[in-house]
mmCIF file of C-alpha atoms in Angstrom:
data_model
loop_
_atom_site.group_PDB
_atom_site.id
_atom_site.type_symbol
_atom_site.label_atom_id
_atom_site.label_comp_id
_atom_site.label_asym_id
_atom_site.label_seq_id
_atom_site.Cartn_x
_atom_site.Cartn_y
_atom_site.Cartn_z
ATOM 1 C CA MET W 1 -0.089 0.203 0.050
ATOM 2 C CA PRO W 2 1.448 3.171 -0.955
ATOM 3 C CA ASP W 3 2.076 6.079 1.850
ATOM 4 C CA PHE W 4 -0.560 8.861 1.314
ATOM 5 C CA ASP W 5 -0.512 12.631 2.226
ATOM 6 C CA GLN W 6 -3.940 13.386 2.332
ATOM 7 C CA GLU W 7 -7.120 11.115 2.979
ATOM 8 C CA LEU W 8 -10.836 11.610 1.345
ATOM 9 C CA ASP W 9 -13.664 9.510 2.847
ATOM 10 C CA ALA W 10 -16.432 9.470 0.447
ATOM 11 C CA SER W 11 -18.494 6.702 2.056
ATOM 12 C CA GLY W 12 -21.672 6.369 1.248
ATOM 13 C CA LEU W 13 -22.026 8.949 -1.565
ATOM 14 C CA ASN W 14 -23.027 8.403 -5.157
ATOM 15 C CA CYS W 15 -22.297 9.348 -8.462
ATOM 16 C CA PRO W 16 -20.549 12.541 -9.004
ATOM 17 C CA LEU W 17 -19.726 12.928 -5.571
ATOM 18 C CA PRO W 18 -16.785 11.013 -4.676
ATOM 19 C CA ILE W 19 -15.326 12.334 -7.985
ATOM 20 C CA LEU W 20 -16.089 16.240 -7.586
ATOM 21 C CA ARG W 21 -14.652 16.059 -3.225
ATOM 22 C CA ALA W 22 -11.468 14.140 -5.195
ATOM 23 C CA LYS W 23 -10.970 16.718 -7.446
ATOM 24 C CA LYS W 24 -11.661 19.454 -4.816
ATOM 25 C CA ALA W 25 -9.163 17.706 -2.483
ATOM 26 C CA LEU W 26 -6.402 17.541 -5.502
ATOM 27 C CA THR W 27 -6.688 20.911 -6.365
ATOM 28 C CA GLY W 28 -5.577 21.746 -2.705
ATOM 29 C CA MET W 29 -2.840 19.446 -2.887
ATOM 30 C CA GLU W 30 0.588 20.124 -4.302
ATOM 31 C CA SER W 31 1.870 18.181 -7.536
ATOM 32 C CA GLY W 32 3.138 14.287 -6.665
ATOM 33 C CA LYS W 33 1.221 14.470 -3.258
ATOM 34 C CA ILE W 34 -0.594 11.221 -3.198
ATOM 35 C CA LEU W 35 -4.666 11.510 -1.946
ATOM 36 C CA ARG W 36 -6.095 8.293 -0.823
ATOM 37 C CA ILE W 37 -9.703 8.200 -0.997
ATOM 38 C CA ILE W 38 -12.665 5.685 0.088
ATOM 39 C CA ALA W 39 -15.617 5.098 -1.571
ATOM 40 C CA THR W 40 -18.388 2.757 -1.410
ATOM 41 C CA ASP W 41 -19.932 3.980 -4.837
ATOM 42 C CA PRO W 42 -19.190 0.238 -6.605
ATOM 43 C CA GLY W 43 -19.482 3.101 -9.964
ATOM 44 C CA SER W 44 -16.518 4.724 -8.471
ATOM 45 C CA VAL W 45 -14.174 2.004 -9.662
ATOM 46 C CA LYS W 46 -14.524 2.679 -13.417
ATOM 47 C CA ASP W 47 -14.968 6.091 -12.538
ATOM 48 C CA PHE W 48 -11.397 7.067 -11.285
ATOM 49 C CA GLU W 49 -9.532 5.239 -13.842
ATOM 50 C CA ALA W 50 -11.827 7.532 -16.029
ATOM 51 C CA PHE W 51 -10.929 10.582 -14.338
ATOM 52 C CA ALA W 52 -7.216 10.131 -13.784
ATOM 53 C CA LYS W 53 -6.600 9.114 -17.706
ATOM 54 C CA GLN W 54 -9.007 12.470 -18.738
ATOM 55 C CA THR W 55 -6.882 14.634 -15.651
ATOM 56 C CA GLY W 56 -3.772 13.238 -16.035
ATOM 57 C CA ASN W 57 -3.484 12.728 -12.080
ATOM 58 C CA GLU W 58 -1.796 8.958 -12.037
ATOM 59 C CA LEU W 59 -4.216 6.197 -10.330
ATOM 60 C CA LEU W 60 -1.346 4.707 -8.144
ATOM 61 C CA GLU W 61 -3.694 1.298 -7.043
ATOM 62 C CA SER W 62 -7.605 0.684 -6.718
ATOM 63 C CA THR W 63 -8.575 -2.013 -4.205
ATOM 64 C CA GLU W 64 -11.480 -3.025 -2.826
ATOM 65 C CA GLU W 65 -11.963 -4.526 0.976
ATOM 66 C CA GLY W 66 -14.847 -5.730 2.131
ATOM 67 C CA GLY W 67 -17.138 -3.431 0.031
ATOM 68 C CA LYS W 68 -15.055 -0.492 0.410
ATOM 69 C CA TYR W 69 -13.207 0.984 -2.746
ATOM 70 C CA ILE W 70 -9.824 2.279 -2.072
ATOM 71 C CA PHE W 71 -8.137 4.105 -4.147
ATOM 72 C CA PHE W 72 -4.232 6.392 -4.199
ATOM 73 C CA ILE W 73 -4.436 9.268 -7.035
ATOM 74 C CA LYS W 74 -0.808 11.041 -7.238
ATOM 75 C CA LYS W 75 -1.377 14.905 -8.339
ATOM 76 C CA ALA W 76 -0.244 15.674 -11.682
ATOM 77 C CA MET X 1 -3.796 19.044 -21.730
ATOM 78 C CA GLU X 2 -6.061 21.465 -24.359
ATOM 79 C CA GLU X 3 -8.985 22.556 -22.574
ATOM 80 C CA LYS X 4 -12.350 20.363 -24.091
ATOM 81 C CA LYS X 5 -15.649 22.348 -24.330
ATOM 82 C CA LEU X 6 -19.243 21.161 -23.005
ATOM 83 C CA ALA X 7 -22.663 22.790 -24.158
ATOM 84 C CA ILE X 8 -25.677 21.794 -22.275
ATOM 85 C CA ILE X 9 -29.289 22.642 -23.060
ATOM 86 C CA ALA X 10 -31.755 21.878 -20.036
ATOM 87 C CA THR X 11 -35.364 22.556 -21.079
ATOM 88 C CA LYS X 12 -37.345 20.646 -18.419
ATOM 89 C CA GLY X 13 -37.252 21.349 -14.721
ATOM 90 C CA THR X 14 -38.771 18.534 -12.933
ATOM 91 C CA LEU X 15 -36.743 16.979 -10.176
ATOM 92 C CA ASP X 16 -35.680 13.600 -12.005
ATOM 93 C CA TRP X 17 -34.654 15.790 -15.295
ATOM 94 C CA ALA X 18 -32.739 18.127 -12.683
ATOM 95 C CA TYR X 19 -30.088 15.692 -12.401
ATOM 96 C CA PRO X 20 -28.224 15.298 -15.896
ATOM 97 C CA PRO X 21 -27.470 18.490 -16.889
ATOM 98 C CA PHE X 22 -25.991 19.387 -13.205
ATOM 99 C CA ILE X 23 -24.579 16.386 -12.568
ATOM 100 C CA LEU X 24 -22.646 16.557 -16.367
ATOM 101 C CA ALA X 25 -21.986 20.182 -16.113
ATOM 102 C CA SER X 26 -20.414 19.033 -12.438
ATOM 103 C CA THR X 27 -18.313 16.355 -13.494
ATOM 104 C CA ALA X 28 -17.129 17.305 -16.624
ATOM 105 C CA SER X 29 -15.576 20.800 -14.756
ATOM 106 C CA ALA X 30 -13.895 18.109 -12.681
ATOM 107 C CA LEU X 31 -12.359 16.517 -15.352
ATOM 108 C CA GLY X 32 -11.153 19.861 -16.717
ATOM 109 C CA TYR X 33 -13.807 20.982 -19.359
ATOM 110 C CA GLU X 34 -15.257 24.385 -19.690
ATOM 111 C CA THR X 35 -18.886 24.108 -19.292
ATOM 112 C CA GLN X 36 -22.464 26.105 -20.076
ATOM 113 C CA ILE X 37 -25.688 25.392 -19.380
ATOM 114 C CA PHE X 38 -28.162 27.086 -21.583
ATOM 115 C CA PHE X 39 -31.383 26.985 -19.815
ATOM 116 C CA THR X 40 -35.216 27.411 -21.759
ATOM 117 C CA PHE X 41 -38.376 27.170 -20.941
ATOM 118 C CA TYR X 42 -38.935 24.685 -18.118
ATOM 119 C CA GLY X 43 -35.690 24.181 -17.135
ATOM 120 C CA LEU X 44 -35.314 27.821 -15.997
ATOM 121 C CA GLN X 45 -36.775 26.354 -12.909
ATOM 122 C CA LEU X 46 -33.586 25.081 -12.179
ATOM 123 C CA LEU X 47 -32.241 28.473 -11.724
ATOM 124 C CA ARG X 48 -34.905 29.374 -9.184
ATOM 125 C CA LYS X 49 -33.155 30.604 -5.945
ATOM 126 C CA LYS X 50 -35.582 28.285 -3.444
ATOM 127 C CA LEU X 51 -36.311 24.963 -5.693
ATOM 128 C CA ASN X 52 -39.450 23.023 -5.675
ATOM 129 C CA LEU X 53 -38.867 20.648 -8.161
ATOM 130 C CA LYS X 54 -40.999 17.740 -8.013
ATOM 131 C CA VAL X 55 -41.574 14.554 -10.106
ATOM 132 C CA SER X 56 -44.675 12.750 -11.328
ATOM 133 C CA PRO X 57 -45.810 9.342 -12.049
ATOM 134 C CA LEU X 58 -48.364 10.230 -14.404
ATOM 135 C CA GLY X 59 -47.837 9.877 -18.101
ATOM 136 C CA ASN X 60 -44.004 7.815 -16.591
ATOM 137 C CA PRO X 61 -45.009 4.039 -16.635
ATOM 138 C CA ALA X 62 -41.177 3.622 -16.152
ATOM 139 C CA MET X 63 -40.922 5.156 -12.973
ATOM 140 C CA PRO X 64 -40.296 2.633 -10.671
ATOM 141 C CA MET X 65 -42.852 2.649 -7.952
ATOM 142 C CA PRO X 66 -42.510 0.317 -4.569
ATOM 143 C CA MET X 67 -46.163 -1.157 -5.146
ATOM 144 C CA PRO X 68 -48.322 -0.898 -8.473
ATOM 145 C CA VAL X 69 -50.491 2.359 -8.439
ATOM 146 C CA PRO X 70 -53.016 2.513 -10.747
ATOM 147 C CA VAL X 71 -52.961 5.880 -12.908
ATOM 148 C CA LEU X 72 -56.331 7.344 -11.518
ATOM 149 C CA ILE X 73 -55.113 7.288 -7.870
ATOM 150 C CA GLN X 74 -51.788 8.701 -9.164
ATOM 151 C CA ALA X 75 -53.711 11.465 -10.046
ATOM 152 C CA LEU X 76 -54.966 12.501 -6.951
ATOM 153 C CA PRO X 77 -54.371 15.939 -5.505
ATOM 154 C CA GLY X 78 -51.233 15.265 -3.115
ATOM 155 C CA MET X 79 -49.880 12.798 -5.014
ATOM 156 C CA GLN X 80 -47.292 14.508 -6.810
ATOM 157 C CA SER X 81 -46.024 16.069 -3.597
ATOM 158 C CA PHE X 82 -46.027 12.959 -2.371
ATOM 159 C CA MET X 83 -44.247 10.829 -4.771
ATOM 160 C CA SER X 84 -41.807 13.885 -4.960
ATOM 161 C CA SER X 85 -41.077 13.413 -1.457
ATOM 162 C CA MET X 86 -40.478 9.615 -1.305
ATOM 163 C CA MET X 87 -38.199 10.434 -4.043
ATOM 164 C CA LYS X 88 -36.281 13.037 -2.469
ATOM 165 C CA SER X 89 -36.159 11.153 0.613
ATOM 166 C CA LYS X 90 -34.876 7.720 -1.838
ATOM 167 C CA MET X 91 -32.055 9.765 -2.875
ATOM 168 C CA LYS X 92 -30.715 11.063 0.131
ATOM 169 C CA SER X 93 -30.512 7.676 1.688
ATOM 170 C CA LYS X 94 -28.554 6.408 -1.469
ATOM 171 C CA GLY X 95 -26.447 9.691 -0.939
ATOM 172 C CA VAL X 96 -27.225 11.099 -4.036
ATOM 173 C CA ALA X 97 -26.813 14.396 -4.207
ATOM 174 C CA SER X 98 -29.371 17.227 -4.051
ATOM 175 C CA VAL X 99 -30.070 19.290 -7.028
ATOM 176 C CA GLU X 100 -29.112 22.287 -4.745
ATOM 177 C CA GLU X 101 -26.045 20.776 -4.085
ATOM 178 C CA LEU X 102 -24.902 19.852 -7.458
ATOM 179 C CA ARG X 103 -26.085 23.385 -8.751
ATOM 180 C CA SER X 104 -23.789 25.113 -6.398
ATOM 181 C CA LEU X 105 -20.531 22.542 -7.159
ATOM 182 C CA CYS X 106 -21.498 23.528 -10.785
ATOM 183 C CA LEU X 107 -21.464 27.268 -9.766
ATOM 184 C CA GLU X 108 -18.022 26.873 -7.623
ATOM 185 C CA ALA X 109 -16.490 24.913 -10.556
ATOM 186 C CA ASP X 110 -17.519 28.023 -13.009
ATOM 187 C CA VAL X 111 -20.112 26.543 -14.783
ATOM 188 C CA LYS X 112 -21.478 29.063 -17.042
ATOM 189 C CA MET X 113 -25.135 29.396 -16.762
ATOM 190 C CA ILE X 114 -27.252 31.373 -19.156
ATOM 191 C CA ALA X 115 -31.151 31.884 -18.687
ATOM 192 C CA CYS X 116 -32.993 32.099 -22.018
ATOM 193 C CA GLN X 117 -34.217 35.685 -21.896
ATOM 194 C CA MET X 118 -37.016 34.583 -24.073
ATOM 195 C CA THR X 119 -38.911 32.440 -22.026
ATOM 196 C CA VAL X 120 -38.316 34.498 -18.645
ATOM 197 C CA ASP X 121 -40.416 37.127 -20.821
ATOM 198 C CA LEU X 122 -42.654 34.330 -21.912
ATOM 199 C CA PHE X 123 -43.593 33.141 -18.417
ATOM 200 C CA GLU X 124 -42.652 36.722 -16.752
ATOM 201 C CA PHE X 125 -40.423 35.268 -14.778
ATOM 202 C CA ASN X 126 -39.005 37.766 -12.278
ATOM 203 C CA THR X 127 -35.173 37.638 -12.327
ATOM 204 C CA SER X 128 -34.556 38.674 -8.600
ATOM 205 C CA GLU X 129 -35.903 35.077 -7.972
ATOM 206 C CA PHE X 130 -33.262 33.292 -10.122
ATOM 207 C CA ILE X 131 -29.758 32.663 -8.226
ATOM 208 C CA ASP X 132 -27.225 35.103 -8.698
ATOM 209 C CA GLY X 133 -24.143 34.979 -11.273
ATOM 210 C CA ILE X 134 -25.830 33.608 -14.294
ATOM 211 C CA GLU X 135 -26.174 35.336 -17.568
ATOM 212 C CA TYR X 136 -28.988 36.559 -20.005
ATOM 213 C CA GLY X 137 -28.979 35.513 -23.372
ATOM 214 C CA GLY X 138 -30.930 33.842 -26.530
ATOM 215 C CA ALA X 139 -30.346 31.737 -28.978
ATOM 216 C CA ALA X 140 -27.041 33.131 -30.786
ATOM 217 C CA THR X 141 -25.789 33.763 -27.138
ATOM 218 C CA PHE X 142 -25.822 29.815 -26.973
ATOM 219 C CA PHE X 143 -24.094 29.175 -30.065
ATOM 220 C CA GLU X 144 -21.147 31.450 -29.700
ATOM 221 C CA PHE X 145 -20.064 28.835 -27.261
ATOM 222 C CA ALA X 146 -22.026 25.897 -28.591
ATOM 223 C CA GLY X 147 -20.073 26.108 -31.667
ATOM 224 C CA THR X 148 -16.939 25.660 -30.459
ATOM 225 C CA SER X 149 -17.901 22.904 -28.115
ATOM 226 C CA ASP X 150 -16.740 19.603 -28.522
ATOM 227 C CA ILE X 151 -19.854 17.627 -26.916
ATOM 228 C CA CYS X 152 -23.169 19.231 -27.543
ATOM 229 C CA LEU X 153 -26.047 17.767 -25.287
ATOM 230 C CA TYR X 154 -29.849 18.669 -25.167
ATOM 231 C CA VAL X 155 -31.357 17.371 -22.004
#
């Protein structure tokens, strides 16, 4: 599991809120810093892949543990 | 990365149809799109400071119902408000954002909102009832941006 600099708990939130909250969190972070996101929306798995591809922020890891989806995104 | 553009025309003012323009616009902004929404006809209801959006099962056989309700019952007074509050509480319990929340996220993300001046005149809307930070314009105003957009949606 990568180290991270900031964490965002988007549990219970549905599309598009996890993406919007993540974007907001990343905006306040410096380039190269890592954001860990926790979500429960199953749609967020594909959405964070698409978000990373389109924004240039790197999706370092995407895992599922016990109904929670964990993402590590490195700010571009 | 070159900035893409999304242009949306929002023509409907019910609770269910309020979602697509605001979800797409806020998400597009998060993805780096420059986004504009042109609100016309019933879509103007989405710009009111105080939103009181409703959804009606009438004429919409696709709306999932907890139990089958005959159409004549759906037409009874109070049913529309009842269905609307049921829908709102369902959305809340599923972590779906409210229309108000999505709209403010759009404004925060600099989504440009344009109210159709012709419809404002037609329905004699009082512009003081609309949120701040919007512009008023016509079809030509919409095309100025839409003509250069990568995606253009009619909702």
